[in-house]
Short mmCIF file of C-alpha atoms in Angstrom, two decimals:
data_model
loop_
_atom_site.label_atom_id
_atom_site.label_comp_id
_atom_site.label_asym_id
_atom_site.label_seq_id
_atom_site.Cartn_x
_atom_site.Cartn_y
_atom_site.Cartn_z
CA MET B 7 -61.84 17.34 -28.40
CA LEU B 8 -61.02 15.42 -31.60
CA LEU B 9 -61.84 18.36 -33.86
CA GLU B 10 -59.98 20.79 -31.61
CA LEU B 11 -56.86 18.65 -31.89
CA ALA B 12 -57.27 18.36 -35.67
CA VAL B 13 -57.63 22.14 -36.00
CA ALA B 14 -54.57 22.69 -33.79
CA LEU B 15 -52.54 20.39 -36.05
CA GLU B 16 -53.88 22.24 -39.09
CA ASP B 17 -52.95 25.62 -37.59
CA GLY B 18 -49.40 24.30 -37.12
CA GLU B 19 -49.36 23.16 -40.77
CA ARG B 20 -49.03 19.55 -39.58
CA HIS B 21 -51.56 18.47 -42.16
CA ALA B 22 -50.46 14.86 -42.60
CA GLU B 23 -50.85 14.33 -38.85
CA ALA B 24 -54.32 15.90 -38.95
CA VAL B 25 -55.25 13.54 -41.78
CA GLN B 26 -54.00 10.53 -39.84
CA LEU B 27 -55.90 11.57 -36.71
CA LEU B 28 -59.19 12.09 -38.54
CA ARG B 29 -58.89 8.84 -40.49
CA GLU B 30 -58.18 6.87 -37.33
CA HIS B 31 -61.42 8.17 -35.80
CA ASP B 32 -63.57 8.15 -38.94
CA GLY B 33 -66.18 5.96 -37.27
CA ILE B 34 -67.16 8.72 -34.84
CA THR B 35 -67.01 11.67 -37.23
CA GLY B 36 -69.68 13.32 -39.35
CA ASP B 37 -69.45 14.97 -42.75
CA TRP B 38 -69.55 18.67 -41.80
CA PRO B 39 -67.20 19.86 -40.52
CA ASP B 40 -65.38 16.64 -39.54
CA ARG B 41 -64.74 14.99 -42.90
CA TYR B 42 -64.52 18.38 -44.58
CA LEU B 43 -61.47 18.97 -42.34
CA LEU B 44 -60.09 15.65 -43.57
CA VAL B 45 -60.50 16.79 -47.18
CA HIS B 46 -58.95 20.20 -46.50
CA ASN B 47 -55.94 18.77 -44.69
CA ALA B 48 -55.47 16.08 -47.33
CA LEU B 49 -55.24 18.84 -49.93
CA MET B 50 -52.76 20.82 -47.84
CA ALA B 51 -50.70 17.66 -47.37
CA GLY B 52 -50.70 17.02 -51.12
CA ASP B 53 -52.89 13.90 -51.06
CA LEU B 54 -55.21 14.60 -53.98
CA PRO B 55 -56.60 11.04 -54.35
CA LEU B 56 -57.75 10.96 -50.71
CA ALA B 57 -59.25 14.45 -50.95
CA ARG B 58 -61.24 13.48 -54.04
CA GLU B 59 -62.41 10.19 -52.55
CA VAL B 60 -63.65 11.66 -49.27
CA PHE B 61 -65.19 14.78 -50.84
CA ALA B 62 -67.19 12.66 -53.29
CA ARG B 63 -68.82 10.86 -50.34
CA LEU B 64 -69.82 13.96 -48.38
CA ALA B 65 -73.49 14.80 -48.01
CA ALA B 66 -74.67 18.15 -49.33
CA PRO B 67 -73.72 20.88 -46.83
CA ASP B 68 -76.07 23.36 -45.22
CA ASP B 69 -75.77 27.08 -45.95
CA THR B 70 -73.05 27.50 -43.31
CA TRP B 71 -70.66 25.12 -45.04
CA GLN B 72 -71.63 25.76 -48.67
CA PRO B 73 -68.82 28.31 -49.26
CA ALA B 74 -66.28 25.79 -47.95
CA ALA B 75 -67.69 23.11 -50.24
CA ASP B 76 -67.52 25.47 -53.21
CA ARG B 77 -63.88 26.27 -52.41
CA ILE B 78 -62.97 22.58 -52.26
CA ARG B 79 -64.79 21.96 -55.54
CA ARG B 80 -62.82 24.74 -57.27
CA THR B 81 -59.58 23.43 -55.77
CA LEU B 82 -60.17 19.92 -57.07
CA ALA B 83 -61.15 21.29 -60.49
CA ARG B 84 -57.85 23.16 -60.72
CA ALA B 85 -55.94 20.04 -59.70
CA ALA B 86 -57.71 18.07 -62.43
CA ALA B 87 -57.06 20.73 -65.07
CA VAL B 88 -53.36 21.24 -64.27
CA PRO B 89 -52.06 18.48 -61.99
CA PRO B 90 -48.89 19.37 -60.06
CA ALA B 91 -45.80 17.81 -61.61
CA GLY B 92 -44.68 16.40 -58.26
CA PRO B 93 -44.39 17.07 -54.52
CA ALA B 94 -41.90 19.94 -55.07
CA ASP B 95 -43.82 21.71 -57.87
CA LEU B 96 -44.32 25.06 -56.15
CA ARG B 97 -46.05 26.76 -59.07
CA GLY B 98 -48.37 23.79 -59.53
CA TRP B 99 -49.37 23.50 -55.88
CA HIS B 100 -49.70 27.28 -55.49
CA HIS B 101 -52.21 27.26 -58.34
CA VAL B 102 -54.15 24.28 -56.99
CA LEU B 103 -54.48 25.66 -53.46
CA THR B 104 -54.85 29.43 -54.02
CA GLY B 105 -56.07 29.67 -57.59
CA GLY B 106 -53.22 32.05 -58.37
CA LEU B 107 -50.42 31.89 -60.91
CA LEU B 108 -46.91 32.30 -59.51
CA ALA B 109 -44.93 34.49 -61.90
CA THR B 110 -41.37 33.86 -60.71
CA LEU B 111 -39.45 31.32 -58.64
CA SER B 112 -36.56 32.28 -56.39
CA PRO B 113 -33.25 31.40 -58.10
CA PHE B 114 -31.50 30.81 -54.79
CA GLY B 115 -31.39 27.80 -52.47
CA HIS B 116 -33.86 25.62 -54.32
CA ASP B 117 -32.28 22.40 -53.08
CA ALA B 118 -31.19 23.95 -49.78
CA GLY B 119 -34.67 24.31 -48.35
CA MET B 120 -36.28 27.19 -50.28
CA THR B 121 -37.90 25.31 -53.24
CA GLY B 122 -38.71 28.53 -55.14
CA ARG B 123 -39.66 30.82 -52.27
CA TRP B 124 -37.69 33.64 -50.67
CA ALA B 125 -37.11 34.03 -46.93
CA TYR B 126 -35.63 37.56 -47.05
CA LEU B 127 -35.26 39.82 -50.06
CA GLN B 128 -34.05 43.37 -50.50
CA GLY B 129 -36.40 44.07 -53.37
CA GLY B 130 -35.28 46.18 -56.29
CA TRP B 131 -36.71 47.94 -59.30
CA ASP B 132 -35.61 45.02 -61.49
CA ASP B 133 -37.79 42.44 -59.73
CA CYS B 134 -40.74 44.85 -60.00
CA ARG B 135 -40.19 45.14 -63.75
CA LEU B 136 -39.69 41.39 -64.16
CA GLY B 137 -42.94 40.75 -62.30
CA LEU B 138 -44.84 43.09 -64.62
CA GLU B 139 -43.34 41.44 -67.70
CA ARG B 140 -44.41 38.05 -66.36
CA LEU B 141 -47.88 39.49 -65.68
CA ARG B 142 -48.07 40.62 -69.30
CA LEU B 143 -47.07 37.11 -70.37
CA VAL B 144 -49.83 35.57 -68.20
CA LEU B 145 -52.47 37.90 -69.63
CA GLU B 146 -51.43 36.98 -73.17
CA ALA B 147 -51.30 33.24 -72.45
CA THR B 148 -54.75 33.22 -70.83
CA GLY B 149 -56.37 35.52 -73.38
CA ARG B 150 -57.29 38.13 -70.77
CA ARG B 151 -57.56 41.72 -72.00
CA PRO B 152 -58.11 44.19 -69.16
CA ALA B 153 -59.86 47.41 -70.07
CA ALA B 154 -57.99 49.55 -67.55
CA VAL B 155 -55.64 49.51 -64.57
CA ALA B 156 -57.28 50.14 -61.19
CA LEU B 157 -54.96 52.03 -58.83
CA LEU B 158 -54.93 51.16 -55.14
CA PRO B 159 -54.22 54.17 -52.89
CA ASP B 160 -51.02 53.13 -51.07
CA ARG B 161 -47.89 54.58 -52.69
CA GLY B 162 -46.20 51.30 -53.59
CA SER B 163 -49.29 49.82 -55.21
CA ARG B 164 -50.05 53.05 -57.04
CA ALA B 165 -46.50 53.15 -58.43
CA LEU B 166 -46.76 49.57 -59.63
CA GLY B 167 -50.16 50.28 -61.18
CA LEU B 168 -48.93 53.34 -63.04
CA ALA B 169 -45.96 51.39 -64.37
CA ALA B 170 -48.24 48.56 -65.51
CA ALA B 171 -50.60 50.99 -67.25
CA GLU B 172 -47.71 52.46 -69.22
CA LEU B 173 -46.26 49.05 -70.03
CA LEU B 174 -49.57 47.57 -71.17
CA GLY B 175 -50.90 50.70 -72.88
CA LEU B 176 -53.96 50.92 -70.64
CA PRO B 177 -55.72 53.86 -68.98
CA ALA B 178 -55.44 54.10 -65.20
CA ALA B 179 -57.96 55.29 -62.63
CA PRO B 180 -58.49 54.85 -58.88
CA TYR B 181 -59.84 51.46 -57.86
CA ARG B 182 -63.62 51.28 -57.62
CA PRO B 183 -65.10 48.01 -56.29
CA GLY B 184 -67.15 46.15 -58.87
CA THR B 185 -65.56 47.70 -61.96
CA PRO B 186 -65.50 45.01 -64.66
CA ASP B 187 -62.37 44.01 -66.61
CA ALA B 188 -60.05 45.94 -64.30
CA LEU B 189 -56.44 44.99 -63.63
CA VAL B 190 -55.76 45.72 -59.95
CA LEU B 191 -52.15 45.82 -58.77
CA ALA B 192 -50.77 45.70 -55.24
CA TYR B 193 -47.17 45.67 -54.12
CA ASP B 194 -48.04 43.86 -50.86
CA LEU B 195 -51.67 43.06 -50.03
CA ASN B 196 -50.84 42.97 -46.32
CA GLU B 197 -50.29 46.74 -46.61
CA VAL B 198 -53.66 47.39 -48.27
CA ASP B 199 -56.63 48.79 -46.34
CA GLY B 200 -58.94 46.14 -44.90
CA GLU B 201 -62.08 47.55 -46.52
CA LEU B 202 -60.46 47.35 -49.93
CA LEU B 203 -59.42 43.76 -49.26
CA SER B 204 -63.01 42.91 -48.36
CA ALA B 205 -64.13 44.35 -51.69
CA LEU B 206 -61.48 42.35 -53.56
CA HIS B 207 -62.59 39.07 -51.98
CA GLU B 208 -65.56 38.86 -54.33
CA ARG B 209 -64.35 39.08 -57.90
CA ALA B 210 -65.85 41.63 -60.29
CA PRO B 211 -66.50 40.24 -63.81
CA GLY B 212 -63.21 40.02 -65.71
CA GLU B 213 -61.20 41.48 -62.83
CA VAL B 214 -57.58 40.34 -62.34
CA LEU B 215 -55.64 41.00 -59.12
CA TYR B 216 -51.83 41.08 -59.18
CA GLU B 217 -49.67 41.16 -56.05
CA HIS B 218 -45.93 41.67 -56.46
CA ALA B 219 -44.68 40.32 -53.12
CA THR B 220 -46.89 37.70 -51.45
CA CYS B 221 -46.00 36.79 -47.87
CA TRP B 222 -46.17 33.01 -47.60
CA THR B 223 -45.83 32.85 -43.80
CA ASP B 224 -48.53 35.46 -43.08
CA THR B 225 -50.77 35.19 -46.10
CA PRO B 226 -52.96 38.15 -47.08
CA ALA B 227 -56.72 38.19 -46.54
CA VAL B 228 -57.30 37.58 -50.26
CA SER B 229 -55.33 35.38 -52.66
CA ALA B 230 -54.09 37.24 -55.73
CA ASP B 231 -54.75 35.90 -59.22
CA VAL B 232 -51.09 36.47 -60.11
CA CYS B 233 -48.23 36.65 -57.59
CA GLY B 234 -44.89 38.13 -58.58
CA LEU B 235 -42.95 36.18 -55.95
CA LEU B 236 -43.40 34.41 -52.62
CA VAL B 237 -41.38 35.89 -49.74
CA GLN B 238 -41.37 35.95 -45.95
CA ARG B 239 -39.87 39.44 -45.56
CA ILE B 240 -39.21 41.92 -48.37
CA VAL B 241 -37.72 45.40 -48.26
CA ALA B 242 -39.34 47.48 -51.01
CA PRO B 243 -36.93 49.51 -53.17
CA TRP B 244 -38.24 52.77 -51.68
CA GLU B 245 -37.85 51.64 -48.06
CA PRO B 246 -34.71 52.19 -45.92
CA ARG B 247 -32.20 49.51 -46.80
CA MET B 248 -28.92 48.09 -45.64
CA ALA B 249 -25.77 48.38 -47.75
CA MET B 250 -22.14 47.42 -47.24
CA GLY B 251 -19.54 50.10 -47.87
CA GLU B 252 -16.10 49.58 -49.38
CA ASP B 253 -14.66 49.38 -45.87
CA GLY B 254 -17.01 46.52 -45.02
CA GLU B 255 -19.15 48.65 -42.73
CA VAL B 256 -22.90 48.12 -42.95
CA THR B 257 -24.85 51.32 -43.49
CA ARG B 258 -28.56 52.07 -43.74
CA SER B 259 -29.79 54.20 -46.61
CA PRO B 260 -32.75 56.55 -46.06
CA ALA B 261 -36.22 55.95 -47.43
CA ASP B 262 -37.05 57.12 -50.94
CA ASP B 263 -39.92 59.55 -50.40
CA ARG B 264 -40.56 60.42 -54.03
CA PRO B 265 -44.17 60.31 -55.25
CA ALA B 266 -45.63 57.22 -56.91
CA GLU B 267 -45.27 58.72 -60.38
CA GLU B 268 -41.48 58.93 -60.02
CA LEU B 269 -41.26 55.44 -58.54
CA ALA B 270 -43.20 54.14 -61.54
CA ARG B 271 -40.60 55.65 -63.86
CA GLU B 272 -37.88 53.77 -61.96
CA VAL B 273 -39.76 50.51 -62.50
CA LEU B 274 -40.12 51.18 -66.23
CA ALA B 275 -36.42 52.04 -66.57
CA ALA B 276 -35.31 48.85 -64.80
CA SER B 277 -34.12 45.62 -66.38
CA ALA B 278 -36.51 42.71 -66.75
CA GLU B 279 -33.70 40.15 -66.92
CA PRO B 280 -34.08 37.46 -64.24
CA ASP B 281 -31.39 37.14 -61.60
CA PRO B 282 -29.17 34.18 -62.60
CA GLY B 283 -29.16 33.10 -58.97
CA ASP B 284 -26.82 30.54 -57.46
CA GLY B 285 -26.52 28.35 -60.55
CA ALA B 286 -27.98 25.37 -58.71
CA THR B 287 -31.66 26.20 -59.21
CA PRO B 288 -33.80 24.73 -62.02
CA PRO B 289 -34.43 27.21 -64.86
CA ASP B 290 -37.70 29.15 -64.93
CA PRO B 291 -38.04 30.40 -68.53
CA ASP B 292 -40.89 32.52 -69.86
CA ALA B 293 -42.08 29.59 -71.95
CA ALA B 294 -42.67 27.42 -68.88
CA LEU B 295 -44.92 30.03 -67.26
CA ALA B 296 -46.75 30.73 -70.53
CA ASP B 297 -47.46 27.04 -71.04
CA PHE B 298 -48.66 26.63 -67.46
CA ALA B 299 -50.91 29.71 -67.67
CA ALA B 300 -52.44 28.54 -70.95
CA ARG B 301 -53.29 25.14 -69.46
CA ALA B 302 -54.77 26.80 -66.37
CA ALA B 303 -56.79 29.41 -68.25
CA ALA B 304 -60.15 27.61 -68.11
CA THR B 305 -60.22 27.38 -64.30
CA TRP B 306 -58.13 30.47 -63.49
CA ALA B 307 -59.49 33.67 -61.92
CA THR B 308 -62.90 32.25 -61.06
CA GLY B 309 -64.84 32.35 -57.80
CA SER B 310 -64.01 34.25 -54.64
CA ARG B 311 -60.43 35.02 -53.59
CA ASP B 312 -60.17 32.98 -50.41
CA ARG B 313 -57.33 33.26 -47.97
CA ILE B 314 -55.18 30.11 -47.79
CA ARG B 315 -53.17 30.20 -44.58
CA SER B 316 -50.99 27.15 -45.21
CA ALA B 317 -47.86 26.87 -47.35
CA GLY B 318 -49.23 23.55 -48.55
CA PRO B 319 -47.21 20.42 -49.30
CA VAL B 320 -44.18 22.26 -50.74
CA ARG B 321 -42.16 23.24 -47.69
CA SER B 322 -39.59 26.05 -47.47
CA SER B 323 -37.20 27.20 -44.77
CA ARG B 324 -38.38 30.20 -42.80
CA PHE B 325 -37.33 32.58 -40.06
CA ALA B 326 -38.82 31.74 -36.67
#
């Protein structure tokens, strides 16, 4: 009953309450999975000292719990290498919990509940291009040199991959699981075939996975190594979209059915200038991301790409 309640609190992202519950009943809990759940929820609540303390006392796990122990060990190593700057450091906590590098922060509503994430975004070609430029910056800062771009089959991901190949001067070929030193690009991993996601869970040597739009309320089955942005709902630039006419009437434009090659040209022709936003959001210059990526390089893009279901300690407003 105790563990069921703790898991229910965890599923509701009430991690601090799960921590309190498990600590209050520590005398009747074991190491695996009981105190492992305490460590996990402490991490999701942002309590790194408690997570380290409890994890250090755990007995060695059996084969069933070894992957979970390895994930916690990698998480704590990332936190030690690049500690989050504070409780609202979205890029820092995203890296600690998922292992990924967050390329851009939303320039809207930072102090009004969004803290760097998007709730809804009508995506454009410009944010696609900006994401690729930030990806290039990350690769340079971490010293990664992909040999080729691996193209996923869905149209949006293929378009993004073709644009990246042109931008980075790399050859492009269809994705083949296990190919070393490949740069794999997805527009939205939740739209990628499940078998491909299973293949991407275990990292090929030197492989880097980029996702442009990562859903933070329904996280994908694998965590990308670089995320363009965090969003609850995005409308891709080729999807039907709403627009307001001069008379104030809202209209809906049709889908853009052009092939991926033409969509890639739109991305390459777009501006990479960041949206200035609402003027009340902290700046997010290239130099800040480059510095963060360089400090994270030693522990970045290692191990399996585990799904992290929680938004972690940095909270953002969301649609119900």
